[in-house]
Each structure stands twice: as C-alpha cells, then as structure tokens.
Amino acid sequence: MKAVYTELHRSHDPQFFLVRGVVKRTTEQPERADRLLAGLKAAKHHLVAPTTFGQGPRTRVHSVEYLSFLAEAWEAWSALGDAGAEMIANMHPVRMGGTYPAHIVGRLGWHTVDTACPIGPGTWAAACAATDVATTAAQLVMDGEAAVYALCRPPGHHAYRDLAGGFCFLNNTAVAAAHLRLMHERVAILDVDVHHGNGTQGIFFERSDVLTVSIHADPAAYYPYVWGYAHERGAGAGLGSNLNIPLPIGTGDAGYLEALGRAQKTIEAFAPGALVVALGLDASEHDPLAGLAVTTNGFRRIGQAIARLGLPTVLVQEGGYLSDILGTNLTAVLAGFEEAR
Ligand code: ZN
C-alpha cells in the first residue's frame, strides 16, 4: 500500500499535558511517528512524500479566522515578552454572548476547547504538513489507488471548524473527506480511535453528504466526556448521518468487532463513493491511555472488516501512543486490510 509521510511533523514537539490537575509530558510525541514508520517499513509499504496543496483543502473545513489565528499565534505570543514556552490558554470563554477578541491570549482561549493542545513555534508548520499528507492520500485514491495510508501528526479528529483540542489543530480526517467530496457525492468517515471523534462530528453534524461513524470508549467515563453519546445523531439536514457507538471501558476484540459490524451496516446503507478511516490505534490493550483492550489480532480483523466494505479508502492516522506494540498494530491493521481486499 502507498503510505504518505513527511519528516515535517517533527517541528511540533509539545511538552505540556494537564491530567486531573497534574502536569505531565504530553503523550503526543514525535517518537510516535518513528514507531508507526517502523511498522510501515516492516511490512514494506511504499512511502510517498506529500504534495503541497496550500490553504485550499484546509479552508473547506476550517474558518479563515481560525486558520489566521493558528498561522499568527506563535509570533503574537512571543511578542508578549513574558509568555511561557508553549501557548496554553488561561480562559475558555465558551462564547457566551462574547466578542471575538483581538488580544492573543483571548484568541487562544476562544479557539481552544481544552489545555491538551499547546502551541509551540513549529505547530502551525507541522499541522499544515499533516493536512498535505491527508490530502495527498485522498488525491492518490481519487487518481485510482484502492487504498492509501496517511501518517498524519499531529492528529486531527478532535479539532472542530475553529477549535483546537485533544492534541489536534487541523482535522486531517475531515480535510481528506472534503477532498474526496470533489469526486464523490457521498463520503463516509469511520473513526476507530479509542476517543470519540468530536471535532469531525462537529464539522459534519448538519451535513447529509458526509456520514460520520465513531466507535469509542464511553464518554460517560472517558475523554471527551461531553460528546460521543449514542443520542447525538446529527441535526438539520444532517439528522441521521452521525452514528456514535460508545463501548464500556475495557471492551476487547469481541465487543469491538460486534460494534464494527453495526458500523459496517450503517455505512453500506449510506452507499458512499469513498471511505475515510480515522485510524487511531489507541484502542490497543497496551496503549498508555487504557480505554479499550483490542489485541494485535483484533486490529488485523478490524482491517479485514474495513476492507470488506469494498470502498476506495483513505486511512488517516489519528491517536495511538507510545507502547512497544504501536508499530506492530499498524502493520496488523494494514495487513488485515490488504488480505481481505
Ligand atoms: Zn485517541
């Protein structure tokens, strides 16, 4: 399989992560990509460098105001003179009758949903490179490849139209889906990350042309807590084109694959022209974020089930954190996909 990758992700190396009041080093580290890359090389997947598409694909799913904020953020922050090494908001105004602020500290609060998305000097460049990786993979599929994998870092599925959060800044999965929409009337997104794809859901919530399906650890007990419940089904024209399948914490292969069967039926009924898989690998039994308990063989079977949909497919890397098995699980899911194709 062709796999799109660039070293440009390395300029984003966040340190700050606030967990239950404790400051830790973030789990979203450049080394994740090294381990994923090792998984690709072990299976001899064909590495491809991304094409630079510019701002166009990003503006299909993000507001111009938000993109400007991200592009200007570091320079404005540095100019404060007394600011920290990473941009972390000291307010989240939730927009209750407020006014879009001019000050960088206000804009930072306005555009971030939590503290898990610190911005550093190289964040914008890395996030832009990740959308180029996703768009390149989508373009290759539009040009005739059956399936292409996009090694995106930072991840994207918690990013909304104009909000960063949960390690995510630009929604690579949504960017890939919007690019595929240039060719296909309907596109489905299947999110298998252990966390609910709340940003992706938010972006497409009122649209009937993009089906969003997410299988994840129950938000009643797990990030993002506020979104990801089964009753969130879309709104307006998009009512019925959002499916959430929350699973009890610790669910293993059997429960996961049963949920995936439900997701498959919904996707088949939607009859999309193409599929984007938000491929988090953090549902692993060995992932440090410990939400679900999928085995390596389980990932292989997830790959097989996705392939059986028979759709042109873009697989976009989302979460999956440092464990000895991270690269192995990527190898397994792609092997499963290729053997069932
Ligand atoms: Zn995740």
Coordinates of C-alpha atoms and ligand atoms in Angstrom, one line a residue:
M1 CA 0.0 0.0 0.0
K2 CA 1.2 3.6 -0.6
A3 CA 1.8 5.4 2.6
V4 CA 2.2 9.2 2.7
Y5 CA 4.8 10.6 5.1
T6 CA 7.0 13.6 5.8
E7 CA 9.5 14.5 8.4
L8 CA 7.9 17.9 8.8
H9 CA 5.8 16.7 11.8
R10 CA 8.9 17.0 14.0
S11 CA 8.6 20.7 14.4
H12 CA 5.6 20.1 16.6
D13 CA 7.0 18.7 19.9
P14 CA 4.6 19.7 22.7
Q15 CA 5.6 19.1 26.3
F16 CA 2.6 20.3 28.4
F17 CA -0.3 18.0 29.3
L18 CA -2.6 18.6 32.2
V19 CA -4.2 15.4 33.5
R20 CA -6.5 15.6 36.5
G21 CA -4.7 18.6 37.8
V22 CA -1.2 17.0 37.3
V23 CA 1.2 18.5 34.7
K24 CA 2.9 15.7 32.7
R25 CA 4.7 15.4 29.4
T26 CA 2.3 15.0 26.6
T27 CA 1.8 11.5 25.1
E28 CA 1.6 13.0 21.6
Q29 CA 5.3 13.0 20.8
P30 CA 7.3 12.8 17.6
E31 CA 8.5 9.3 18.6
R32 CA 5.0 8.1 17.8
A33 CA 5.7 8.7 14.1
D34 CA 9.0 6.9 14.3
R35 CA 7.3 3.8 15.7
L36 CA 4.5 4.0 13.1
L37 CA 7.1 4.4 10.4
A38 CA 8.9 1.3 11.6
G39 CA 5.6 -0.5 11.3
L40 CA 5.2 0.6 7.7
K41 CA 8.8 -0.3 6.8
A42 CA 8.5 -3.8 8.4
A43 CA 5.6 -4.5 6.0
K44 CA 7.4 -2.9 3.1
H45 CA 4.7 -0.4 2.4
H46 CA 5.6 2.1 -0.3
L47 CA 6.5 5.5 1.2
V48 CA 5.4 8.6 -0.7
A49 CA 6.2 12.3 0.1
P50 CA 3.2 14.7 0.3
T51 CA 2.3 17.3 -2.3
T52 CA 1.9 20.8 -1.0
F53 CA -1.7 21.8 -1.6
G54 CA -1.7 25.2 0.1
Q55 CA -4.5 26.6 2.2
G56 CA -7.4 25.4 -0.1
P57 CA -8.1 22.0 1.4
R58 CA -7.9 23.5 4.9
T59 CA -10.5 26.2 4.2
R60 CA -13.1 23.6 3.2
V61 CA -13.4 22.5 6.9
H62 CA -11.9 25.3 8.9
S63 CA -12.8 29.0 9.2
V64 CA -10.5 31.7 7.8
E65 CA -10.4 33.4 11.3
Y66 CA -9.2 30.1 12.9
L67 CA -6.5 29.5 10.2
S68 CA -5.3 33.0 10.6
F69 CA -5.1 32.6 14.4
L70 CA -3.0 29.4 14.1
A71 CA -0.7 31.0 11.5
E72 CA -0.1 34.2 13.6
A73 CA -0.3 32.6 17.0
W74 CA 3.4 32.0 17.8
E75 CA 4.6 35.4 16.7
A76 CA 2.0 37.2 18.7
W77 CA 2.6 35.1 21.7
S78 CA 6.4 35.6 21.6
A79 CA 5.9 39.3 21.3
L80 CA 4.2 39.4 24.7
G81 CA 7.6 39.1 26.3
D82 CA 6.5 37.4 29.5
A83 CA 4.8 34.3 28.0
G84 CA 5.7 30.7 28.5
A85 CA 7.4 28.2 26.2
E86 CA 4.1 26.9 24.9
M87 CA 0.7 28.5 24.3
I88 CA -1.8 27.3 26.8
A89 CA -5.0 29.3 27.4
N90 CA -5.9 30.7 30.8
M91 CA -9.5 31.1 29.8
H92 CA -12.0 29.2 27.7
P93 CA -14.8 31.7 27.2
V94 CA -17.2 29.2 25.6
R95 CA -18.5 32.1 23.6
M96 CA -21.4 33.1 25.8
G97 CA -22.5 36.3 24.2
G98 CA -18.9 37.4 23.9
T99 CA -17.0 39.3 21.3
Y100 CA -14.2 37.8 19.2
P101 CA -11.1 39.2 20.9
A102 CA -8.1 41.0 19.3
H103 CA -5.6 40.0 22.1
I104 CA -3.6 36.8 21.5
V105 CA -4.5 35.5 25.0
G106 CA -8.2 36.0 24.3
R107 CA -7.9 34.4 20.8
L108 CA -6.1 31.4 22.3
G109 CA -9.0 30.9 24.7
W110 CA -11.6 31.4 22.0
H111 CA -10.0 28.8 19.7
T112 CA -9.1 26.0 22.2
V113 CA -11.6 23.6 23.8
D114 CA -9.1 22.3 26.4
T115 CA -5.5 22.6 27.6
A116 CA -4.3 19.5 25.7
C117 CA -3.3 21.4 22.5
P118 CA -0.3 23.5 23.4
I119 CA 1.0 25.6 20.5
G120 CA 4.8 25.9 20.0
P121 CA 7.0 27.6 17.4
G122 CA 6.6 24.7 14.9
T123 CA 3.0 23.7 15.5
W124 CA 1.4 25.5 12.5
A125 CA 4.0 24.2 10.1
A126 CA 3.6 20.6 11.3
A127 CA -0.2 20.8 11.3
C128 CA -0.2 22.2 7.7
A129 CA 2.1 19.4 6.6
A130 CA -0.3 16.8 8.2
T131 CA -3.2 18.2 6.1
D132 CA -1.0 17.9 3.0
V133 CA -0.3 14.3 3.9
A134 CA -4.0 13.6 4.2
T135 CA -4.9 15.5 1.0
T136 CA -2.2 13.7 -0.9
A137 CA -3.6 10.3 0.2
A138 CA -7.1 11.4 -0.8
Q139 CA -5.8 12.6 -4.2
L140 CA -4.0 9.3 -4.8
V141 CA -7.2 7.4 -4.1
M142 CA -9.1 9.7 -6.5
D143 CA -6.4 9.0 -9.1
G144 CA -7.1 5.3 -8.8
E145 CA -5.3 3.8 -5.8
A146 CA -7.7 1.4 -4.0
A147 CA -6.4 2.5 -0.6
V148 CA -3.7 4.8 0.8
Y149 CA -2.4 5.4 4.3
A150 CA -1.6 8.9 5.6
L151 CA 0.8 9.1 8.5
C152 CA -0.5 12.4 10.0
R153 CA 1.0 14.0 13.0
P154 CA -0.3 16.0 14.9
P155 CA -3.6 14.1 14.8
G156 CA -6.9 15.8 13.8
H157 CA -10.2 14.3 14.9
H158 CA -10.7 16.4 18.0
A159 CA -10.3 19.7 16.0
Y160 CA -13.5 21.5 15.1
R161 CA -14.1 24.1 12.4
D162 CA -12.5 26.7 14.6
L163 CA -11.4 25.0 17.8
A164 CA -8.2 23.0 18.7
G165 CA -8.3 20.4 21.4
G166 CA -7.1 16.9 22.4
F167 CA -3.7 17.2 20.7
C168 CA -5.4 18.2 17.5
F169 CA -5.3 21.5 15.5
L170 CA -6.4 20.8 11.9
N171 CA -8.8 18.0 11.2
N172 CA -6.8 15.8 8.8
T173 CA -9.7 13.2 8.5
A174 CA -12.2 16.0 7.6
V175 CA -9.8 17.5 5.1
A176 CA -9.4 14.1 3.4
A177 CA -13.2 13.6 3.4
A178 CA -13.9 17.1 1.9
H179 CA -11.2 16.5 -0.8
L180 CA -12.9 13.2 -1.7
R181 CA -16.2 15.0 -1.9
L182 CA -14.9 16.8 -5.0
M183 CA -15.3 13.5 -6.8
H184 CA -17.9 11.5 -4.8
E185 CA -21.5 12.7 -3.9
R186 CA -21.3 10.9 -0.5
V187 CA -18.3 10.1 1.7
A188 CA -18.3 8.1 4.9
I189 CA -15.9 8.5 7.8
L190 CA -15.3 5.6 10.2
D191 CA -13.5 6.6 13.4
V192 CA -11.9 3.7 15.2
D193 CA -9.8 5.8 17.6
V194 CA -10.4 5.0 21.3
H195 CA -11.7 8.6 21.7
H196 CA -14.8 9.9 20.2
G197 CA -14.1 11.9 17.0
N198 CA -15.9 15.0 18.4
G199 CA -14.3 17.5 16.1
T200 CA -15.2 15.5 13.0
Q201 CA -18.7 15.1 14.3
G202 CA -18.9 18.8 14.9
I203 CA -17.7 19.7 11.4
F204 CA -20.2 17.5 9.6
F205 CA -23.1 17.5 12.1
E206 CA -25.5 19.3 9.9
R207 CA -24.5 17.8 6.6
S208 CA -26.2 14.9 4.9
D209 CA -23.4 14.3 2.3
V210 CA -20.8 13.0 4.9
L211 CA -21.7 10.2 7.2
T212 CA -19.7 10.2 10.4
V213 CA -19.4 7.0 12.5
S214 CA -17.3 6.7 15.6
I215 CA -16.7 3.7 17.8
H216 CA -15.0 4.7 21.1
A217 CA -14.7 4.3 24.9
D218 CA -17.9 5.5 26.7
P219 CA -17.7 9.3 27.1
A220 CA -19.5 8.9 30.4
A221 CA -16.1 7.8 31.8
Y222 CA -13.6 8.9 29.2
Y223 CA -12.3 11.9 27.1
P224 CA -14.0 13.9 25.6
Y225 CA -16.8 13.4 28.2
V226 CA -19.1 16.0 26.6
W227 CA -19.6 14.4 23.2
G228 CA -19.8 10.9 21.8
Y229 CA -23.2 9.7 23.1
A230 CA -25.4 7.5 21.1
H231 CA -28.2 10.0 21.0
E232 CA -26.1 12.5 19.1
R233 CA -27.4 11.7 15.6
G234 CA -26.8 14.9 13.6
A235 CA -29.0 18.0 13.2
G236 CA -31.0 19.7 10.4
A237 CA -30.1 18.2 7.0
G238 CA -27.6 16.0 8.8
L239 CA -30.0 14.4 11.2
G240 CA -29.4 10.6 11.0
S241 CA -26.0 10.9 9.3
N242 CA -24.0 10.7 12.6
L243 CA -23.6 7.4 14.5
N244 CA -21.9 7.1 17.8
I245 CA -21.2 3.6 19.3
P246 CA -19.8 4.1 22.8
L247 CA -18.3 0.9 24.4
P248 CA -17.7 0.1 28.0
I249 CA -14.2 0.8 29.3
G250 CA -12.0 -2.3 28.8
T251 CA -14.0 -3.8 25.9
G252 CA -11.9 -6.3 24.0
D253 CA -11.9 -7.8 20.5
A254 CA -15.3 -9.5 20.6
G255 CA -17.3 -6.4 21.7
Y256 CA -15.3 -4.2 19.4
L257 CA -15.9 -6.3 16.3
E258 CA -19.6 -6.5 17.1
A259 CA -19.8 -2.7 17.1
L260 CA -17.8 -2.6 13.9
G261 CA -20.5 -4.9 12.3
R262 CA -23.1 -2.3 13.2
A263 CA -20.9 0.5 11.8
Q264 CA -20.5 -1.5 8.5
K265 CA -24.2 -1.9 8.1
T266 CA -24.8 1.8 8.5
I267 CA -22.0 2.7 6.1
E268 CA -23.4 0.2 3.5
A269 CA -26.9 1.7 3.8
F270 CA -25.4 5.2 3.2
A271 CA -23.9 3.9 -0.1
P272 CA -20.9 6.3 -0.1
G273 CA -18.5 6.6 -3.0
A274 CA -15.4 6.6 -0.7
L275 CA -14.4 6.0 2.9
V276 CA -12.0 7.8 5.3
V277 CA -10.9 5.8 8.3
A278 CA -9.8 7.9 11.3
L279 CA -7.3 5.2 12.2
G280 CA -6.5 5.7 15.9
L281 CA -4.5 2.8 17.4
D282 CA -5.1 3.8 21.0
A283 CA -7.9 1.2 21.4
S284 CA -5.0 -1.2 22.0
E285 CA -4.8 -3.2 25.2
H286 CA -1.3 -1.9 25.7
D287 CA -2.0 1.8 24.9
P288 CA -1.0 4.0 27.9
L289 CA -4.4 5.8 27.7
A290 CA -6.0 2.5 28.7
G291 CA -9.6 2.9 27.3
L292 CA -10.3 -0.3 25.4
A293 CA -8.5 -3.6 25.1
V294 CA -8.1 -4.5 21.4
T295 CA -5.3 -7.1 20.7
T296 CA -3.0 -7.1 17.7
N297 CA -5.1 -9.9 16.1
G298 CA -8.1 -7.7 16.8
F299 CA -6.5 -4.9 14.8
R300 CA -5.9 -7.3 11.9
R301 CA -9.6 -8.2 12.0
I302 CA -10.6 -4.6 12.1
G303 CA -8.5 -4.1 8.9
Q304 CA -10.3 -7.1 7.3
A305 CA -13.7 -5.8 8.2
I306 CA -13.0 -2.3 6.8
A307 CA -11.6 -3.8 3.5
R308 CA -14.8 -5.8 3.1
L309 CA -16.7 -2.6 2.6
G310 CA -15.0 -2.6 -0.8
L311 CA -14.7 1.2 -1.0
P312 CA -11.9 3.4 -2.2
T313 CA -10.3 4.1 1.2
V314 CA -8.1 6.7 2.8
L315 CA -6.6 5.6 6.2
V316 CA -5.7 8.7 8.2
Q317 CA -3.6 8.2 11.3
E318 CA -5.2 9.6 14.5
G319 CA -4.2 8.6 18.0
G320 CA -2.1 5.7 19.3
Y321 CA 0.5 6.4 21.9
L322 CA 3.9 5.1 22.9
S323 CA 3.8 1.4 23.6
D324 CA 6.1 -1.4 22.3
I325 CA 3.3 -2.6 20.1
L326 CA 2.3 0.6 18.3
G327 CA 4.1 -0.1 15.1
T328 CA 3.1 -3.8 15.2
N329 CA -0.6 -2.8 15.4
L330 CA -0.3 -0.6 12.4
T331 CA 1.3 -3.4 10.5
A332 CA -1.5 -5.7 11.6
V333 CA -4.4 -3.4 10.6
L334 CA -2.9 -2.7 7.2
A335 CA -2.1 -6.4 6.7
G336 CA -5.7 -7.3 7.6
F337 CA -7.0 -4.7 5.1
E338 CA -4.8 -6.0 2.3
E339 CA -5.5 -9.7 2.8
A340 CA -9.3 -9.1 2.8
R341 CA -9.3 -6.8 -0.2
Ligands
ZN1 ZN -7.4 8.9 20.6

